[in-house]
Structure formats: C-alpha cells, structure tokens
Short mmCIF file of C-alpha atoms and ligand atoms in Angstrom, two decimals:
data_model
loop_
_atom_site.label_atom_id
_atom_site.label_comp_id
_atom_site.label_asym_id
_atom_site.label_seq_id
_atom_site.Cartn_x
_atom_site.Cartn_y
_atom_site.Cartn_z
CA MET A 1 -39.71 -110.91 0.53
CA THR A 2 -38.56 -108.82 -2.44
CA SER A 3 -36.65 -105.57 -1.99
CA GLU A 4 -39.75 -103.63 -3.06
CA THR A 5 -41.74 -104.88 -0.04
CA ILE A 6 -39.10 -104.26 2.63
CA THR A 7 -39.78 -101.11 4.60
CA ALA A 8 -37.63 -98.75 6.64
CA ASP A 9 -38.71 -100.26 9.95
CA ALA A 10 -36.90 -103.54 9.13
CA ALA A 11 -33.90 -102.48 11.24
CA GLY A 12 -36.05 -101.20 14.12
CA THR A 13 -36.47 -97.74 15.57
CA TRP A 14 -34.63 -95.21 17.74
CA LYS A 15 -35.78 -92.18 19.71
CA LEU A 16 -34.28 -88.81 18.85
CA GLY A 17 -35.38 -87.10 22.04
CA ASP A 18 -39.14 -87.63 21.99
CA LEU A 19 -39.24 -88.37 18.24
CA THR A 20 -39.25 -92.03 17.18
CA VAL A 21 -37.66 -92.76 13.81
CA ASN A 22 -36.92 -95.86 11.79
CA ARG A 23 -33.21 -96.57 11.84
CA LEU A 24 -33.07 -96.50 8.06
CA GLY A 25 -33.44 -92.94 6.78
CA LEU A 26 -32.45 -90.85 3.75
CA GLY A 27 -29.71 -88.29 3.14
CA ALA A 28 -30.84 -85.48 0.82
CA MET A 29 -27.41 -84.38 -0.43
CA ARG A 30 -27.55 -86.52 -3.58
CA LEU A 31 -30.96 -85.27 -4.71
CA THR A 32 -29.67 -82.09 -6.32
CA GLY A 33 -27.26 -83.37 -8.94
CA SER A 34 -24.00 -84.99 -9.79
CA ALA A 35 -20.37 -84.00 -9.31
CA ALA A 36 -18.36 -82.71 -6.42
CA PHE A 37 -20.66 -80.80 -4.17
CA HIS A 38 -23.15 -80.47 -6.91
CA HIS A 39 -21.71 -77.75 -9.04
CA GLY A 40 -22.20 -80.24 -11.87
CA THR A 41 -25.29 -81.35 -13.78
CA PRO A 42 -28.50 -80.62 -11.89
CA SER A 43 -30.66 -83.65 -11.17
CA ASP A 44 -33.87 -84.46 -12.99
CA ARG A 45 -36.45 -82.70 -10.85
CA GLN A 46 -39.24 -85.27 -11.20
CA ARG A 47 -36.83 -88.12 -10.46
CA SER A 48 -35.70 -86.51 -7.21
CA ILE A 49 -39.28 -85.79 -6.21
CA ALA A 50 -40.15 -89.42 -6.99
CA VAL A 51 -37.28 -90.62 -4.76
CA LEU A 52 -38.59 -88.56 -1.85
CA ARG A 53 -42.19 -89.74 -2.26
CA ARG A 54 -41.12 -93.37 -2.65
CA ALA A 55 -39.00 -93.03 0.48
CA ILE A 56 -42.09 -92.04 2.47
CA GLU A 57 -44.06 -94.95 0.94
CA LEU A 58 -41.27 -97.25 2.08
CA GLY A 59 -41.57 -95.98 5.64
CA VAL A 60 -38.61 -93.58 5.71
CA ASP A 61 -39.39 -91.03 8.43
CA HIS A 62 -35.97 -89.42 8.94
CA ILE A 63 -34.54 -87.18 6.23
CA ASP A 64 -31.23 -85.39 6.62
CA THR A 65 -30.85 -82.12 4.72
CA ALA A 66 -29.28 -78.65 4.69
CA ALA A 67 -29.90 -75.31 3.00
CA PHE A 68 -26.39 -75.61 1.55
CA TYR A 69 -27.37 -78.72 -0.43
CA PHE A 70 -28.05 -77.13 -3.79
CA SER A 71 -26.86 -77.24 -7.38
CA SER A 72 -27.35 -74.53 -10.00
CA LEU A 73 -31.05 -75.43 -10.40
CA ARG A 74 -32.03 -77.67 -7.50
CA SER A 75 -32.32 -77.17 -3.76
CA ALA A 76 -32.68 -80.22 -1.52
CA ASN A 77 -34.97 -78.32 0.85
CA GLU A 78 -37.18 -77.05 -1.96
CA LEU A 79 -37.46 -80.58 -3.39
CA ILE A 80 -38.41 -81.95 0.05
CA ASN A 81 -41.04 -79.23 0.47
CA THR A 82 -42.50 -79.76 -3.02
CA ALA A 83 -42.50 -83.54 -2.76
CA LEU A 84 -43.74 -83.97 0.78
CA ALA A 85 -45.67 -80.95 2.08
CA PRO A 86 -48.09 -81.11 3.77
CA TYR A 87 -45.65 -83.26 5.70
CA PRO A 88 -46.77 -86.66 6.97
CA ASP A 89 -47.13 -87.02 10.73
CA GLY A 90 -44.02 -88.41 12.29
CA LEU A 91 -41.59 -87.30 9.59
CA VAL A 92 -38.41 -86.00 11.19
CA VAL A 93 -36.46 -83.55 9.05
CA ALA A 94 -32.96 -82.86 10.32
CA ALA A 95 -31.01 -79.85 9.07
CA LYS A 96 -27.40 -78.84 9.51
CA VAL A 97 -26.12 -75.29 9.94
CA GLY A 98 -22.63 -73.86 10.20
CA PRO A 99 -21.29 -74.06 6.64
CA PHE A 100 -22.83 -71.85 4.00
CA ARG A 101 -22.57 -71.15 0.31
CA ASP A 102 -23.33 -67.94 -1.55
CA CYS A 103 -25.82 -67.84 -4.43
CA THR A 104 -23.13 -68.87 -6.94
CA GLY A 105 -22.51 -72.00 -4.89
CA GLU A 106 -19.14 -70.90 -3.54
CA TRP A 107 -18.43 -71.76 0.08
CA GLY A 108 -18.37 -68.84 2.46
CA THR A 109 -16.40 -68.78 5.64
CA SER A 110 -17.98 -70.53 8.60
CA ALA A 111 -21.07 -68.89 10.06
CA ARG A 112 -20.54 -66.79 13.17
CA PRO A 113 -22.71 -67.68 16.18
CA GLU A 114 -24.89 -64.61 15.55
CA ASP A 115 -25.49 -65.78 11.95
CA LEU A 116 -27.03 -69.08 12.98
CA ARG A 117 -30.55 -67.75 13.55
CA GLY A 118 -30.59 -66.63 9.91
CA HIS A 119 -29.39 -70.05 8.80
CA VAL A 120 -32.09 -71.81 10.80
CA GLU A 121 -34.73 -69.43 9.41
CA GLU A 122 -33.48 -70.08 5.86
CA ASN A 123 -34.09 -73.81 6.39
CA LEU A 124 -37.54 -73.07 7.85
CA ARG A 125 -38.50 -70.90 4.85
CA GLN A 126 -37.27 -73.43 2.29
CA LEU A 127 -38.91 -76.37 4.02
CA GLY A 128 -42.10 -74.46 4.81
CA ARG A 129 -42.05 -75.38 8.47
CA ASP A 130 -42.35 -73.31 11.62
CA HIS A 131 -39.85 -75.33 13.60
CA LEU A 132 -37.08 -77.79 12.81
CA ASP A 133 -37.20 -81.22 14.45
CA LEU A 134 -33.44 -81.60 14.71
CA VAL A 135 -30.66 -79.14 13.94
CA TYR A 136 -27.00 -80.08 13.90
CA LEU A 137 -24.22 -77.64 14.40
CA ARG A 138 -21.85 -78.76 11.66
CA ARG A 139 -18.43 -77.86 13.02
CA MET A 140 -16.19 -76.01 10.61
CA ARG A 141 -12.72 -76.57 12.05
CA GLN A 142 -13.35 -74.33 15.07
CA ASP A 143 -11.52 -75.55 18.16
CA SER A 144 -14.41 -74.80 20.54
CA ILE A 145 -18.06 -75.14 19.51
CA ALA A 146 -19.41 -73.57 22.71
CA GLU A 147 -20.43 -70.21 21.25
CA HIS A 148 -22.05 -71.66 18.14
CA PHE A 149 -23.82 -74.42 20.04
CA GLY A 150 -24.93 -71.89 22.66
CA ALA A 151 -26.55 -69.84 19.89
CA LEU A 152 -28.48 -72.91 18.72
CA ALA A 153 -29.49 -73.72 22.29
CA GLU A 154 -31.09 -70.26 22.48
CA LEU A 155 -33.05 -70.98 19.30
CA ARG A 156 -34.20 -74.22 20.87
CA GLU A 157 -35.39 -72.29 23.92
CA ALA A 158 -37.20 -69.92 21.53
CA GLY A 159 -39.06 -72.86 19.96
CA LEU A 160 -37.47 -72.76 16.48
CA ILE A 161 -35.69 -76.06 17.08
CA ARG A 162 -36.93 -79.15 18.88
CA HIS A 163 -33.69 -81.09 19.34
CA LEU A 164 -29.99 -80.43 18.89
CA GLY A 165 -27.17 -82.44 17.38
CA ILE A 166 -23.54 -81.88 16.47
CA SER A 167 -21.63 -82.96 13.39
CA SER A 168 -18.00 -83.48 12.37
CA VAL A 169 -16.88 -83.39 15.96
CA GLU A 170 -14.40 -85.00 18.31
CA PRO A 171 -15.30 -86.43 21.73
CA ARG A 172 -14.30 -83.24 23.54
CA HIS A 173 -16.88 -81.30 21.51
CA LEU A 174 -19.64 -83.61 22.69
CA ALA A 175 -18.75 -82.90 26.31
CA GLU A 176 -18.55 -79.18 25.54
CA ALA A 177 -22.01 -79.15 23.93
CA GLN A 178 -23.60 -81.27 26.66
CA ALA A 179 -22.55 -78.69 29.25
CA ILE A 180 -24.81 -76.24 27.37
CA ALA A 181 -27.85 -78.27 26.24
CA PRO A 182 -28.89 -81.89 25.59
CA VAL A 183 -27.42 -83.51 22.46
CA VAL A 184 -29.65 -86.17 20.90
CA SER A 185 -27.48 -87.05 17.92
CA VAL A 186 -23.94 -86.96 16.56
CA GLN A 187 -23.42 -87.04 12.79
CA ASN A 188 -19.87 -87.92 11.79
CA ARG A 189 -18.03 -89.52 8.92
CA TYR A 190 -17.99 -93.27 9.53
CA ALA A 191 -17.82 -96.35 7.37
CA LEU A 192 -16.33 -99.81 7.17
CA ASP A 193 -13.14 -98.13 5.99
CA HIS A 194 -13.40 -95.06 8.21
CA PRO A 195 -13.53 -95.58 12.01
CA ASP A 196 -14.67 -93.02 14.58
CA GLU A 197 -14.52 -93.37 18.35
CA LEU A 198 -17.69 -91.32 18.82
CA LEU A 199 -19.74 -94.29 17.69
CA ARG A 200 -18.89 -96.14 20.91
CA ILE A 201 -19.18 -93.04 23.12
CA CYS A 202 -22.63 -92.23 21.75
CA GLY A 203 -23.74 -95.83 22.29
CA GLU A 204 -22.63 -95.70 25.92
CA GLN A 205 -24.57 -92.48 26.47
CA GLY A 206 -27.73 -93.42 24.56
CA ILE A 207 -27.15 -90.77 21.90
CA ALA A 208 -27.96 -91.45 18.24
CA TYR A 209 -24.95 -91.85 15.98
CA VAL A 210 -25.63 -90.95 12.33
CA PRO A 211 -22.79 -91.85 9.96
CA PHE A 212 -22.27 -90.04 6.68
CA TYR A 213 -20.35 -91.46 3.69
CA ALA A 214 -21.17 -95.00 4.86
CA VAL A 215 -21.73 -96.05 1.23
CA ALA A 216 -19.26 -93.60 -0.30
CA GLY A 217 -16.50 -94.71 2.07
CA VAL A 218 -13.07 -93.56 0.94
CA ALA A 219 -14.59 -91.90 -2.14
CA GLY A 220 -16.40 -89.35 0.05
CA GLU A 221 -18.25 -86.70 -1.90
CA ARG A 222 -17.30 -88.33 -5.22
CA GLY A 223 -19.95 -91.03 -4.58
CA ALA A 224 -20.14 -94.74 -3.84
CA THR A 225 -16.76 -96.39 -3.43
CA THR A 226 -15.84 -99.13 -5.85
CA ASP A 227 -12.84 -100.11 -3.75
CA HIS A 228 -14.42 -103.15 -2.10
CA ASP A 229 -12.48 -105.64 -0.06
CA GLU A 230 -13.01 -109.25 -1.11
CA ALA A 231 -14.83 -109.83 2.22
CA VAL A 232 -17.45 -107.23 1.27
CA THR A 233 -18.12 -108.77 -2.13
CA ALA A 234 -18.24 -112.29 -0.64
CA VAL A 235 -20.77 -111.29 2.04
CA ALA A 236 -22.77 -109.42 -0.59
CA ARG A 237 -22.86 -112.53 -2.80
CA ALA A 238 -23.99 -114.69 0.12
CA HIS A 239 -26.97 -112.39 0.72
CA GLY A 240 -27.78 -111.72 -2.94
CA ALA A 241 -27.02 -108.10 -2.07
CA SER A 242 -24.79 -105.33 -3.41
CA PRO A 243 -21.63 -104.07 -1.68
CA ALA A 244 -23.47 -100.81 -0.94
CA GLN A 245 -26.18 -102.76 0.89
CA VAL A 246 -23.59 -104.68 2.89
CA ARG A 247 -21.90 -101.43 3.90
CA ILE A 248 -25.24 -100.03 5.12
CA ALA A 249 -26.14 -103.28 6.92
CA TRP A 250 -22.71 -103.34 8.56
CA THR A 251 -23.15 -99.81 9.97
CA LEU A 252 -26.58 -100.74 11.34
CA HIS A 253 -25.00 -103.74 13.09
CA GLN A 254 -22.60 -101.45 15.01
CA GLY A 255 -25.26 -100.64 17.62
CA PRO A 256 -28.99 -99.95 18.04
CA HIS A 257 -28.21 -96.22 18.25
CA VAL A 258 -26.79 -96.11 14.69
CA LEU A 259 -29.16 -94.45 12.20
CA ALA A 260 -28.35 -94.86 8.51
CA ILE A 261 -28.92 -91.94 6.11
CA PRO A 262 -27.69 -93.27 2.75
CA GLY A 263 -27.89 -90.55 0.14
CA THR A 264 -29.33 -91.26 -3.29
CA GLY A 265 -31.08 -89.63 -6.19
CA ASN A 266 -31.71 -93.01 -7.81
CA PRO A 267 -35.09 -94.69 -7.16
CA ASP A 268 -33.63 -98.20 -7.51
CA HIS A 269 -30.83 -97.45 -5.06
CA LEU A 270 -33.40 -96.10 -2.63
CA VAL A 271 -35.28 -99.41 -2.66
CA ASP A 272 -31.99 -101.31 -2.24
CA ASN A 273 -30.89 -99.09 0.63
CA VAL A 274 -34.15 -99.52 2.51
CA ALA A 275 -33.91 -103.27 1.93
CA ALA A 276 -30.40 -103.26 3.44
CA GLY A 277 -32.09 -102.68 6.79
CA ALA A 278 -33.42 -106.25 6.62
CA ILE A 279 -30.02 -107.87 6.05
CA ARG A 280 -28.94 -109.83 9.12
CA LEU A 281 -25.20 -110.42 9.17
CA THR A 282 -23.92 -113.47 11.04
CA ASP A 283 -21.20 -113.23 13.68
CA ASP A 284 -18.80 -114.85 11.20
CA GLU A 285 -19.67 -112.30 8.55
CA LEU A 286 -19.23 -109.43 10.98
CA THR A 287 -15.83 -110.79 12.02
CA ARG A 288 -14.86 -111.11 8.39
CA LEU A 289 -15.96 -107.57 7.59
CA ASP A 290 -14.29 -106.21 10.73
CA SER A 291 -11.02 -107.80 9.65
CA THR A 292 -11.00 -105.55 6.57
CA ARG A 293 -10.77 -102.61 8.94
CA THR A 294 -7.57 -103.91 10.44
CA LYS A 295 -6.20 -104.26 6.92
CA ALA A 296 -7.28 -100.69 6.15
CA GLY A 297 -5.34 -99.65 9.27
N1 LIG B 1 -22.43 -83.77 8.29
C1 LIG B 1 -21.71 -83.72 7.22
O1 LIG B 1 -20.66 -83.07 7.15
C2 LIG B 1 -22.15 -84.49 5.99
C3 LIG B 1 -21.29 -84.66 4.91
C4 LIG B 1 -21.74 -85.39 3.83
C5 LIG B 1 -23.01 -85.92 3.81
N2 LIG B 1 -23.84 -85.73 4.87
C6 LIG B 1 -25.20 -86.33 4.91
O2 LIG B 1 -25.05 -87.74 4.89
C7 LIG B 1 -25.81 -88.31 3.81
C8 LIG B 1 -25.09 -89.53 3.30
O3 LIG B 1 -23.89 -89.13 2.68
P1 LIG B 1 -23.72 -89.18 1.09
O4 LIG B 1 -25.04 -89.08 0.44
O5 LIG B 1 -22.72 -88.18 0.72
O6 LIG B 1 -22.96 -90.53 0.89
P2 LIG B 1 -23.39 -92.07 0.97
O7 LIG B 1 -24.77 -92.26 1.38
O8 LIG B 1 -22.31 -92.73 1.70
O9 LIG B 1 -23.23 -92.45 -0.57
C9 LIG B 1 -23.95 -91.79 -1.55
C10 LIG B 1 -23.35 -92.13 -2.90
O10 LIG B 1 -23.49 -93.52 -3.13
C11 LIG B 1 -24.38 -93.76 -4.20
N3 LIG B 1 -25.31 -94.79 -3.76
C12 LIG B 1 -26.25 -94.70 -2.79
N4 LIG B 1 -26.90 -95.86 -2.64
C13 LIG B 1 -26.34 -96.73 -3.53
C14 LIG B 1 -26.59 -98.07 -3.87
N5 LIG B 1 -27.54 -98.80 -3.25
N6 LIG B 1 -25.83 -98.65 -4.85
C15 LIG B 1 -24.86 -97.94 -5.46
N7 LIG B 1 -24.60 -96.65 -5.21
C16 LIG B 1 -25.33 -96.04 -4.24
C17 LIG B 1 -25.07 -92.46 -4.50
O11 LIG B 1 -25.29 -92.31 -5.88
P3 LIG B 1 -26.80 -92.38 -6.48
O12 LIG B 1 -27.42 -91.05 -6.22
O13 LIG B 1 -26.55 -92.66 -7.92
O14 LIG B 1 -27.49 -93.50 -5.78
C18 LIG B 1 -24.05 -91.44 -4.04
O15 LIG B 1 -23.10 -91.17 -5.04
C19 LIG B 1 -25.91 -87.15 2.82
O16 LIG B 1 -26.93 -87.35 1.87
C20 LIG B 1 -26.10 -85.99 3.73
O17 LIG B 1 -27.45 -85.89 4.15
C21 LIG B 1 -23.41 -85.05 5.98
#
C-alpha cells in the first residue's frame, strides 16, 4: 500500500465522550504560516485549504484548533470554515481557550473565567458552528483551574460545548476538573524526548491523551526536530519511513487512548503523517526507541 492510499483509520479509533474519532488527526496550528507563533510569513491560502480538504479525504475526522492560531493574514478557524463547511458528518473540531492574542498578534494575559464565554463564542463565529464538539481549557500557569473549568462546565450545560478537556496540566488539575465535570481528553506536551505522567493516568482512567509537539519534540514551536537519535533513524530506515513518521507511530504505540494531532501546512507531510498510523513497531523497535528516552534523561 502506498502512503497515498493509507487512511486515518489505520491506527484505529477512540471515543471522545460519544464522538468516535480516528486516532490520527490534524493540528491546525501550522496552517497559518511560518515562524515562532506565526508572526512570520503567512501561509499560502490555497495550500492550507488543500491540506484541510485532503485531510478529510484521507479520513481525518479530528482537527485541533484555536482562535489564537493566526498570523497577520491567516486564521486557522477561518481556513477550516472556508475549506470544510458545510462540515462533514462525524468531523470533530476541538478548540482551546484560555490564552488569547490581541489583533496585532501580541499575547494578552490569561483569560479570566468570566471571559471564557466570549472566547468560546469567538471560536463558534469563526468556525460557523452553533456548538463546539470539544473545548479544552488551556491552563496558563494558574495554580488552580477550578474557576476557569467551572466556567466552561456552565457553557457545556448551556449547550455551547459538547465535551470538555484540559491542556498543559499536571495530574492534580485533572482531579480538580473531574470534581466539576467529566473530562474526556487531556492535551499535553509529549514526545519521544519529552515524557509526561498524565499519559499513563489518562490510560488508566479511559481518558483520551492528545500529545502536542510529538513531531517537533525539543524544537517545540520552531518546528520539526532534526535532533534524531540513531535509534530513530535506524527504525525509520527499516520501515522506509521518515523520523517524523516514526515519532508519530511511537506516540500511537503508547496506548489506545493516545490520539495524534501532527500539525502541518504541507500536503506531502499530511499524507506521510496519516500513513504513520499504519506503521507497526515491533517490541524490539519499541525497546530501542524507549532506550533513547533514558539517554535523554
Ligand atoms: N495545547 C497546547 O498548548 C498546544 C501547543 C502547541 C500545539 N498544540 C496543538 O498540537 C498540534 C501539534 O503541534 P505542532 O503542530 O506545533 O507540532 P508537531 O505536530 O509536533 O510538529 C509540527 C512541525 O513539524 C513539521 N512536520 C509535520 N509533519 C512533518 C513530517 N511528516 N515531516 C517533516 N516535518 C513535519 C511541521 O512543518 P510543516 O508545516 O512544514 O509540515 C511543523 O513545523 C498543533 O497543530 C496544535 O493544534 C497545542
């Protein structure tokens, strides 16, 4: 099977509450342009729209976005709306609220709990939807998330949000949120070179775990890491795959509750990333890749 014929169901599915999604999804952050948090060159509009439409053709039914993903001329939510509305049945669009940027792109201070309704409504307007399938509270250094999460729980009760998640959190925040409302997903930074204990905790509780920067790794917002351990390149060679694909495949092998959302604005990378869902790593390969983590400390 060539990469072009592998679809997003190759790694199986997971239920976000009552919504079934393929485990291989798409992060929208890279659709708006290059450079650190997208103050740089705006993306080619038609190319980004093509990536989104191709993703749907390839079976992607889980897109992660945010109103604060924008460059000078592109908004991830607007691109999603233009490319995909009327939205296909079964497409789950997840948005994050908490951080915000003003119209010049500068980061504001963290949203207050009472601001969150406005942030949810901004996502609804941009996406052209009347409810959001999944909304994450993206924690912004606050010690307790109870007030913010409580505000989102009220919006869920009001029907603006179907399911709730939390992002950039520690285990104690999960317990804090669960005392208020059900949490279907945790989105945290996690990669071969970046461990996180919430992966295991979510697996034990049947909660989705959605890693970000799985491809970027140590490079974070700068883009895909080029700092590959020899084990990663060797496993990639053995599968005729790229290191980025191995990094995605490795995250998917960490548990059935792990949902990949690799971010790309490149149509070829999209095809590769979807195809990574079909890579089956052997126990030996997993051991070899895991050993790089010990080396990374
Ligand atoms: N909750 C949070 O705080 C948070 C923070 C950051 C991101 N996120 C979400 O998580 C998603 C994933 O994170 P991310 O997009 O920053 O990082 P990522 O998926 O780990 O990596 C994306 C970077 O890798 C490149 N890339 C992607 N696929 C590739 C491939 N097959 N070969 C080579 N390079 C490849 C992309 O460039 P190209 O565009 O050139 O492919 C981009 O520079 C985001 O899109 C966003 O939805 C959440």
